[in-house]
Short mmCIF file of C-alpha atoms and ligand atoms in Angstrom, two decimals:
data_model
loop_
_atom_site.label_atom_id
_atom_site.label_comp_id
_atom_site.label_asym_id
_atom_site.label_seq_id
_atom_site.Cartn_x
_atom_site.Cartn_y
_atom_site.Cartn_z
CA MET A 1 27.97 5.10 -46.51
CA ALA A 2 24.20 6.41 -44.96
CA LYS A 3 23.68 2.85 -44.71
CA LYS A 4 26.20 2.18 -42.84
CA GLN A 5 25.58 5.15 -40.25
CA THR A 6 22.28 3.61 -39.73
CA LYS A 7 23.07 0.57 -39.11
CA LYS A 8 25.33 1.66 -36.29
CA GLN A 9 23.21 3.62 -35.38
CA ASP A 10 20.95 0.68 -34.44
CA LYS A 11 23.09 -1.17 -33.54
CA LYS A 12 23.72 2.32 -30.21
CA ARG A 13 19.76 1.97 -29.82
CA SER A 14 19.78 -1.76 -29.40
CA LYS A 15 22.26 -1.45 -26.89
CA ALA A 16 20.44 1.24 -25.04
CA LYS A 17 19.01 0.87 -21.94
CA PRO A 18 15.06 0.96 -22.95
CA SER A 19 13.18 4.16 -21.41
CA ILE A 20 9.81 3.46 -19.45
CA SER A 21 7.51 3.62 -22.03
CA GLU A 22 9.76 1.15 -24.73
CA SER A 23 9.93 -1.01 -21.34
CA PHE A 24 5.98 -2.01 -21.13
CA ALA A 25 4.84 -1.79 -24.09
CA ALA A 26 5.39 -5.03 -25.74
CA PHE A 27 2.97 -7.05 -23.77
CA PRO A 28 0.80 -9.08 -26.52
CA SER A 29 -2.17 -8.68 -24.55
CA ASN A 30 -4.61 -11.65 -26.11
CA ASP A 31 -8.56 -12.48 -24.72
CA LYS A 32 -7.75 -15.45 -22.85
CA THR A 33 -5.75 -13.48 -20.10
CA LEU A 34 -7.17 -12.11 -17.24
CA PHE A 35 -4.53 -8.95 -15.96
CA VAL A 36 -4.91 -8.15 -12.66
CA GLY A 37 -3.19 -5.15 -10.28
CA ILE A 38 -2.79 -6.48 -7.00
CA ASP A 39 -2.15 -4.18 -3.73
CA LEU A 40 -2.17 -6.48 -0.66
CA GLY A 41 -1.61 -3.87 1.76
CA THR A 42 -1.52 -4.45 5.36
CA CYS A 43 -5.02 -2.71 6.29
CA ARG A 44 -6.75 -3.12 2.46
CA ALA A 45 -6.30 -5.08 -0.02
CA SER A 46 -7.59 -4.53 -3.43
CA VAL A 47 -7.53 -5.42 -6.72
CA SER A 48 -8.52 -4.01 -10.34
CA ALA A 49 -8.63 -6.68 -13.06
CA SER A 50 -8.57 -6.25 -17.15
CA ASN A 51 -12.51 -7.25 -16.76
CA GLY A 52 -13.41 -3.89 -15.00
CA VAL A 53 -13.64 -5.56 -11.86
CA ARG A 54 -12.52 -3.40 -8.90
CA GLU A 55 -12.27 -4.67 -5.31
CA VAL A 56 -11.50 -3.74 -1.93
CA VAL A 57 -10.44 -5.82 1.29
CA PRO A 58 -9.57 -5.14 4.78
CA THR A 59 -6.37 -7.27 5.87
CA TYR A 60 -8.46 -10.54 7.52
CA VAL A 61 -9.20 -13.82 7.18
CA GLY A 62 -11.31 -15.30 10.10
CA TYR A 63 -10.98 -19.01 11.32
CA PRO A 64 -14.09 -20.48 13.35
CA LYS A 65 -12.49 -20.98 17.05
CA ASP A 66 -14.58 -24.51 17.86
CA ASN A 67 -17.46 -26.51 16.97
CA ILE A 68 -20.03 -24.03 17.53
CA SER A 69 -17.85 -21.10 15.22
CA GLU A 70 -18.15 -23.58 12.99
CA GLU A 71 -21.60 -24.12 12.72
CA LEU A 72 -23.07 -20.83 13.52
CA LEU A 73 -20.18 -19.41 9.88
CA GLY A 74 -18.90 -22.48 8.00
CA ALA A 75 -15.81 -24.44 8.03
CA GLN A 76 -14.41 -21.96 5.72
CA PRO A 77 -11.95 -18.50 6.68
CA LEU A 78 -14.26 -15.57 6.42
CA PHE A 79 -12.33 -12.72 5.00
CA GLY A 80 -12.58 -8.87 5.25
CA ASP A 81 -15.31 -7.47 6.89
CA THR A 82 -17.34 -10.66 7.68
CA ALA A 83 -14.25 -11.70 10.26
CA LEU A 84 -14.13 -8.35 12.10
CA LYS A 85 -17.79 -8.42 12.24
CA HIS A 86 -17.08 -12.03 13.77
CA ARG A 87 -13.88 -11.38 16.01
CA LEU A 88 -14.71 -12.67 18.43
CA SER A 89 -15.82 -16.43 17.48
CA VAL A 90 -12.69 -16.62 15.08
CA GLU A 91 -9.53 -16.50 14.89
CA LEU A 92 -8.44 -12.70 13.18
CA ILE A 93 -5.43 -13.56 11.41
CA ARG A 94 -3.61 -10.33 10.34
CA PRO A 95 -1.13 -11.49 7.58
CA LEU A 96 0.76 -8.68 6.91
CA ALA A 97 2.87 -6.19 8.85
CA HIS A 98 4.76 -3.80 7.68
CA GLY A 99 3.92 -4.17 4.11
CA VAL A 100 4.80 -7.55 3.82
CA ILE A 101 4.03 -11.08 5.01
CA GLN A 102 4.70 -11.97 8.23
CA THR A 103 7.27 -15.40 8.78
CA LYS A 104 6.48 -16.57 12.47
CA ARG A 105 9.38 -19.01 11.59
CA LYS A 106 11.57 -20.81 9.38
CA GLY A 107 9.81 -23.42 6.93
CA GLY A 108 7.42 -25.57 7.67
CA ASN A 109 3.55 -24.11 8.62
CA ASN A 110 3.49 -20.52 8.31
CA LYS A 111 -0.58 -19.62 8.63
CA TYR A 112 0.09 -16.42 7.61
CA LEU A 113 1.58 -17.48 4.60
CA THR A 114 -1.78 -19.76 4.22
CA ALA A 115 -3.98 -17.17 4.85
CA ALA A 116 -2.34 -14.26 2.45
CA LYS A 117 -3.21 -16.91 0.03
CA GLN A 118 -6.25 -17.73 0.88
CA LEU A 119 -6.79 -13.97 0.49
CA THR A 120 -5.26 -13.19 -2.47
CA ARG A 121 -7.59 -16.18 -3.85
CA HIS A 122 -10.16 -14.27 -2.59
CA LEU A 123 -9.86 -11.28 -4.38
CA LEU A 124 -9.24 -13.21 -7.17
CA GLU A 125 -12.78 -14.75 -6.60
CA LYS A 126 -13.36 -11.64 -6.61
CA ALA A 127 -12.00 -10.49 -9.64
CA ARG A 128 -13.78 -13.29 -11.26
CA PRO A 129 -11.83 -15.27 -13.74
CA LYS A 130 -13.43 -17.71 -15.94
CA SER A 131 -12.47 -21.22 -15.84
CA ASN A 132 -9.24 -22.01 -17.13
CA GLN A 133 -8.61 -18.28 -18.30
CA PRO A 134 -5.12 -17.39 -17.96
CA VAL A 135 -4.66 -15.13 -15.24
CA TYR A 136 -1.37 -12.43 -14.73
CA GLY A 137 -0.63 -10.77 -11.64
CA VAL A 138 1.10 -7.46 -10.47
CA ILE A 139 2.00 -7.26 -7.19
CA GLY A 140 2.51 -4.32 -4.68
CA ALA A 141 5.24 -4.78 -2.36
CA PRO A 142 7.39 -1.61 -0.43
CA ALA A 143 9.16 0.64 -1.97
CA ARG A 144 12.68 -1.32 -0.18
CA ALA A 145 10.92 -4.91 0.26
CA SER A 146 14.16 -7.11 1.22
CA ILE A 147 14.21 -10.02 -2.01
CA ALA A 148 13.56 -12.47 0.83
CA SER A 149 9.89 -11.03 1.89
CA LYS A 150 9.53 -10.35 -2.17
CA ARG A 151 9.81 -14.35 -3.02
CA VAL A 152 7.09 -14.80 0.04
CA LEU A 153 4.81 -12.90 -1.36
CA ILE A 154 5.73 -14.95 -5.03
CA ASP A 155 5.05 -18.05 -3.02
CA ALA A 156 1.50 -16.86 -2.05
CA ALA A 157 1.02 -16.34 -5.09
CA ARG A 158 2.05 -19.68 -6.08
CA GLY A 159 -1.73 -21.71 -7.66
CA VAL A 160 -3.77 -18.56 -7.41
CA LEU A 161 -1.93 -16.79 -10.17
CA ASP A 162 -0.48 -18.35 -13.74
CA THR A 163 2.61 -15.64 -13.87
CA VAL A 164 3.45 -13.26 -11.60
CA MET A 165 5.49 -9.76 -11.07
CA ILE A 166 6.14 -7.81 -7.86
CA VAL A 167 7.11 -4.18 -8.02
CA SER A 168 7.64 -1.33 -5.39
CA GLU A 169 3.99 0.01 -4.60
CA PRO A 170 5.17 4.20 -5.10
CA PHE A 171 5.82 3.36 -8.09
CA ALA A 172 2.37 1.82 -9.06
CA VAL A 173 1.10 4.53 -8.16
CA ALA A 174 2.88 6.76 -10.01
CA TYR A 175 2.39 4.33 -13.50
CA GLY A 176 -0.59 4.39 -13.12
CA LEU A 177 -1.06 8.09 -13.43
CA GLY A 178 1.06 8.31 -16.17
CA ILE A 179 3.10 10.96 -14.14
CA LEU A 180 6.28 8.77 -14.53
CA ASP A 181 8.97 11.69 -14.96
CA GLN A 182 10.08 14.14 -12.14
CA VAL A 183 7.49 13.01 -9.43
CA LEU A 184 8.17 12.50 -5.42
CA VAL A 185 5.52 9.77 -4.60
CA ILE A 186 4.48 9.22 -0.49
CA ASP A 187 2.39 6.08 -0.43
CA ILE A 188 1.38 6.94 3.33
CA GLY A 189 -0.41 2.86 3.75
CA ALA A 190 -0.70 1.24 7.59
CA GLY A 191 2.27 -0.31 7.42
CA THR A 192 4.70 1.90 5.39
CA VAL A 193 5.32 4.98 4.04
CA ASP A 194 6.90 4.90 0.87
CA LEU A 195 8.32 6.97 -0.71
CA CYS A 196 9.82 7.34 -4.49
CA ARG A 197 11.04 9.37 -7.05
CA LEU A 198 10.88 9.22 -10.16
CA HIS A 199 12.87 10.21 -13.32
CA GLY A 200 11.69 8.63 -16.62
CA THR A 201 12.76 5.03 -15.66
CA ILE A 202 12.03 1.92 -13.47
CA PRO A 203 13.46 3.34 -10.03
CA GLU A 204 16.81 2.32 -8.73
CA LYS A 205 16.96 1.55 -4.68
CA LYS A 206 18.82 4.72 -4.30
CA ASP A 207 15.38 6.69 -5.25
CA GLN A 208 13.14 5.05 -2.68
CA ILE A 209 12.27 5.29 0.73
CA THR A 210 10.60 2.96 3.15
CA LEU A 211 9.27 3.86 6.58
CA ASP A 212 8.57 1.32 9.33
CA GLU A 213 5.63 4.06 10.69
CA ALA A 214 2.94 4.80 9.60
CA GLY A 215 -0.78 3.78 9.92
CA ASP A 216 -0.43 1.36 12.30
CA PHE A 217 1.52 2.77 14.62
CA VAL A 218 0.05 6.20 14.68
CA ASP A 219 -2.75 3.50 15.97
CA ASP A 220 -0.63 2.57 18.74
CA LYS A 221 0.62 5.82 20.03
CA LEU A 222 -3.41 7.01 20.15
CA SER A 223 -4.51 3.80 22.32
CA LYS A 224 -0.88 4.83 24.51
CA MET A 225 -2.17 7.93 25.00
CA ILE A 226 -5.65 7.80 25.26
CA HIS A 227 -5.01 5.46 28.01
CA LYS A 228 -2.56 7.42 29.48
CA LYS A 229 -5.74 10.27 29.71
CA TYR A 230 -8.20 8.07 30.63
CA PRO A 231 -7.39 5.38 32.48
CA ASN A 232 -10.38 3.95 32.77
CA ALA A 233 -12.31 3.92 29.12
CA GLN A 234 -12.69 1.13 27.93
CA PHE A 235 -11.71 0.29 24.43
CA THR A 236 -9.80 -1.42 21.26
CA ILE A 237 -7.54 -0.99 18.77
CA ASN A 238 -10.39 -1.38 16.50
CA MET A 239 -12.11 1.53 17.35
CA VAL A 240 -9.18 3.82 17.61
CA ARG A 241 -8.22 3.12 13.99
CA LYS A 242 -12.43 4.28 12.99
CA LEU A 243 -12.21 7.25 15.03
CA LYS A 244 -8.71 7.89 13.32
CA GLU A 245 -10.33 7.22 9.60
CA ARG A 246 -13.07 8.98 10.77
CA TYR A 247 -11.65 12.50 12.22
CA GLY A 248 -8.06 12.01 10.98
CA PHE A 249 -6.17 15.63 10.42
CA VAL A 250 -2.83 17.30 11.25
CA SER A 251 -4.18 21.26 10.82
CA LYS A 252 -3.98 23.84 13.58
CA ASN A 253 -7.14 24.55 14.31
CA ALA A 254 -10.66 21.75 14.16
CA ASP A 255 -13.45 20.69 15.93
CA ARG A 256 -12.92 19.40 18.74
CA VAL A 257 -13.47 15.40 18.50
CA LYS A 258 -15.25 13.43 20.98
CA ALA A 259 -15.07 10.34 21.03
CA SER A 260 -17.86 7.16 23.11
CA PHE A 261 -15.85 4.59 25.31
CA PRO A 262 -17.12 2.72 27.70
CA VAL A 263 -16.62 2.87 31.60
CA LYS A 264 -17.52 0.35 33.12
CA GLY A 265 -19.74 -0.99 30.93
CA ARG A 266 -21.63 2.27 30.34
CA PRO A 267 -21.20 5.18 26.87
CA LYS A 268 -19.23 8.13 27.98
CA GLU A 269 -17.75 10.88 25.80
CA PHE A 270 -14.22 11.65 26.34
CA ASP A 271 -11.92 15.38 24.51
CA ILE A 272 -9.02 12.89 22.39
CA THR A 273 -8.80 16.64 19.52
CA ASP A 274 -5.41 16.96 21.25
CA GLU A 275 -4.17 13.06 21.43
CA LEU A 276 -5.37 13.03 17.87
CA ARG A 277 -3.58 15.30 16.37
CA ASN A 278 -0.11 15.08 18.22
CA ALA A 279 -0.13 11.16 16.30
CA CYS A 280 -0.51 11.85 13.24
CA LYS A 281 1.49 14.28 12.96
CA SER A 282 4.36 12.42 15.04
CA ILE A 283 4.66 9.74 11.07
CA VAL A 284 4.91 13.60 9.63
CA PRO A 285 9.13 14.71 11.06
CA GLY A 286 9.85 10.96 9.63
CA MET A 287 8.61 12.12 6.39
CA VAL A 288 10.04 15.67 5.97
CA ASP A 289 13.54 14.25 6.41
CA SER A 290 13.22 11.90 3.80
CA ILE A 291 11.96 13.53 1.40
CA ASP A 292 14.71 16.21 2.39
CA GLU A 293 17.40 13.19 1.26
CA LEU A 294 15.41 12.14 -2.05
CA ILE A 295 15.61 15.61 -2.91
CA ALA A 296 19.30 16.70 -1.76
CA THR A 297 20.29 13.87 -3.74
CA TYR A 298 18.46 14.73 -7.03
CA ASP A 299 19.96 16.01 -9.84
CA PRO A 300 20.50 19.86 -8.86
CA GLU A 301 19.07 20.94 -12.39
CA PHE A 302 16.22 19.21 -11.61
CA GLN A 303 15.72 19.18 -7.41
CA GLN A 304 13.55 22.56 -8.22
CA ALA A 305 10.83 19.74 -10.05
CA LEU A 306 11.02 17.36 -7.91
CA ARG A 307 10.04 19.71 -4.71
CA SER A 308 7.00 20.82 -6.91
CA ASN A 309 5.31 17.99 -7.61
CA VAL A 310 5.39 16.11 -4.19
CA ILE A 311 2.28 13.35 -4.44
CA LEU A 312 0.51 12.19 -1.33
CA ALA A 313 -1.15 8.21 -2.00
CA GLY A 314 -2.33 5.34 0.52
CA GLY A 315 -4.86 5.99 3.50
CA GLY A 316 -3.00 8.45 5.40
CA GLY A 317 -2.53 10.29 2.39
CA GLN A 318 -6.10 11.57 3.81
CA MET A 319 -5.81 12.82 6.69
CA ILE A 320 -6.68 16.35 6.95
CA GLY A 321 -4.24 18.89 6.87
CA LEU A 322 -1.45 16.86 5.62
CA PRO A 323 -0.69 18.34 2.07
CA ASN A 324 0.02 21.67 3.80
CA LEU A 325 1.48 20.81 7.32
CA ILE A 326 4.12 19.10 4.30
CA GLU A 327 4.21 22.44 2.04
CA GLU A 328 5.05 23.96 5.23
CA ALA A 329 7.60 21.84 6.35
CA MET A 330 9.74 22.41 2.83
CA ALA A 331 8.92 25.94 3.13
CA GLU A 332 12.13 25.35 5.70
CA LEU A 333 13.83 23.57 2.63
CA GLY A 334 12.92 25.50 0.05
CA GLY A 335 9.82 25.34 -1.10
CA GLY A 336 7.56 22.75 -2.13
CA GLN A 337 3.86 21.72 -3.37
CA VAL A 338 1.28 18.95 -2.72
CA THR A 339 -1.18 17.34 -4.23
CA ARG A 340 -3.19 14.25 -2.99
CA VAL A 341 -4.25 11.26 -5.63
CA ASP A 342 -8.27 10.99 -6.33
CA GLU A 343 -8.25 7.23 -5.85
CA PRO A 344 -6.48 6.44 -2.98
CA LEU A 345 -8.27 2.98 -2.56
CA PHE A 346 -7.80 1.92 -5.74
CA ALA A 347 -4.19 4.15 -6.97
CA GLY A 348 -1.00 0.82 -6.15
CA SER A 349 -3.82 -1.62 -8.13
CA ASN A 350 -5.30 0.99 -11.42
CA GLY A 351 -1.28 1.20 -11.18
CA ALA A 352 0.05 -2.56 -11.65
CA LEU A 353 -3.12 -3.83 -13.78
CA LYS A 354 -1.34 -1.11 -15.85
CA MET A 355 1.59 -2.60 -15.69
CA ALA A 356 0.02 -5.92 -16.25
CA GLN A 357 -1.80 -5.08 -19.53
CA ARG A 358 2.09 -3.47 -20.74
CA MET A 359 5.19 -5.86 -19.51
CA PRO A 360 7.11 -7.13 -22.81
CA LYS A 361 6.84 -11.02 -21.47
CA HIS A 362 10.20 -11.15 -20.23
CA PHE A 363 9.51 -9.26 -16.26
CA TRP A 364 7.11 -12.21 -15.62
CA LYS A 365 7.83 -14.83 -14.18
CA VAL A 366 6.36 -17.93 -14.10
CA LEU A 367 4.65 -20.01 -11.35
CA THR A 368 5.05 -23.96 -11.69
N1 ATP B 1 -9.86 8.90 6.46
C1 ATP B 1 -8.16 8.78 7.23
N2 ATP B 1 -6.66 10.06 7.57
C2 ATP B 1 -6.18 9.26 8.30
N3 ATP B 1 -5.90 7.87 7.96
C3 ATP B 1 -6.60 6.79 7.08
C4 ATP B 1 -8.11 7.75 6.59
N4 ATP B 1 -8.31 6.74 5.77
C5 ATP B 1 -7.61 5.73 5.94
N5 ATP B 1 -6.35 5.66 7.17
C6 ATP B 1 -5.49 5.30 7.10
O1 ATP B 1 -4.64 4.52 6.04
C7 ATP B 1 -4.01 3.38 6.34
C8 ATP B 1 -4.14 2.01 5.03
O2 ATP B 1 -4.20 2.56 3.95
P1 ATP B 1 -4.06 1.81 2.85
O3 ATP B 1 -4.94 1.39 2.65
O4 ATP B 1 -3.23 2.54 1.69
O5 ATP B 1 -2.70 0.90 3.88
P2 ATP B 1 -2.18 -0.63 3.25
O6 ATP B 1 -2.14 -0.20 1.54
O7 ATP B 1 -2.92 -1.79 3.40
O8 ATP B 1 -1.00 -0.65 3.81
P3 ATP B 1 0.54 -0.77 3.17
O9 ATP B 1 1.14 -0.17 2.40
O10 ATP B 1 1.77 -0.26 4.86
O11 ATP B 1 0.46 -2.23 3.49
C9 ATP B 1 -4.82 2.83 7.62
O12 ATP B 1 -3.33 3.09 9.03
C10 ATP B 1 -5.50 3.06 7.79
O13 ATP B 1 -6.36 3.32 9.04
MG1 MG B 2 -0.80 0.03 0.38
#
């Protein structure tokens, strides 16, 4: 009788949905395989590899414009900071927008896909795989990326990785941190803000929200505000982004922020404090609404645990005063506690690598 019961229990157990740790514990890693976690972001692409390599490259690809630039730079595409440095003599491509590879036209030659593939290959070269070493890669995608955009990511990995898996970016962050229960991760990138609540299982659609107003939106808004106030100032979106990355803040009190822009070729100082604060704050109400939605639709018994464990990741999470501002807004919704990840540059790719190393075989898509 006791034996029968055990058998029954075993059968029941094997039918039950695997827990998150069971799902990811079974991949037999061997010395031959190189595992990589890739965060192919709109602004920065990072890779973490099982051989210890960590690299980050701004998501830009530059193609020499003509014979002269080819003579100067060589015929090969340039990547990241090198592409940006030579942006006047190259066609500069930013392959991703709103977190996914841009698709200009159906079929035919898609320059964004080509650029994304070349950038992924470049990242992988930085991970230094040995010749003929199989490479298994997990790539992060926005929390609610469409099937079509995931397919484009898989296409970009073809010929670069041997097998691939696409995972939600904020889930990768949480997995990397080892916090998989009662936590709300907010990944504030350039193209998207991704929110994801975790409750000890692989998140479903209803657990995730993707917002299109993120770092790029802030840059655009800040450019317009500065242009409106100082119509004679000459600046590019790159200059504005750099200022935001250096001084970006949302707090009430701050030192004045002065920017130096040329006017008719002569450098002049401009006070951009208010514009910078307002542009940075502009993405906060959307985030707070989404936090509210994810908490309000959560199991009521665990809502308190979720609201006291909100974690900010991504470059935009570094804005000065952001955790406090979100906490203030959450006070009106019943309170909350907000912290930041320690390693915003690699949180996504580290988590993707950890998943790659633990993923059972049937999760992988083999690329041919
Ligand atoms: N200190 C900072 N303050 C404010 N914003 C910052 C700071 N550092 C970086 N950013 C912004 O964070 C964004 C980049 O973050 P991240 O690298 O996480 O994005 P991404 O992964 O490339 O984008 P996505 O996830 O949307 O595809 C950019 O908009 C960048 O300007
Ligand atoms: Mg990102």
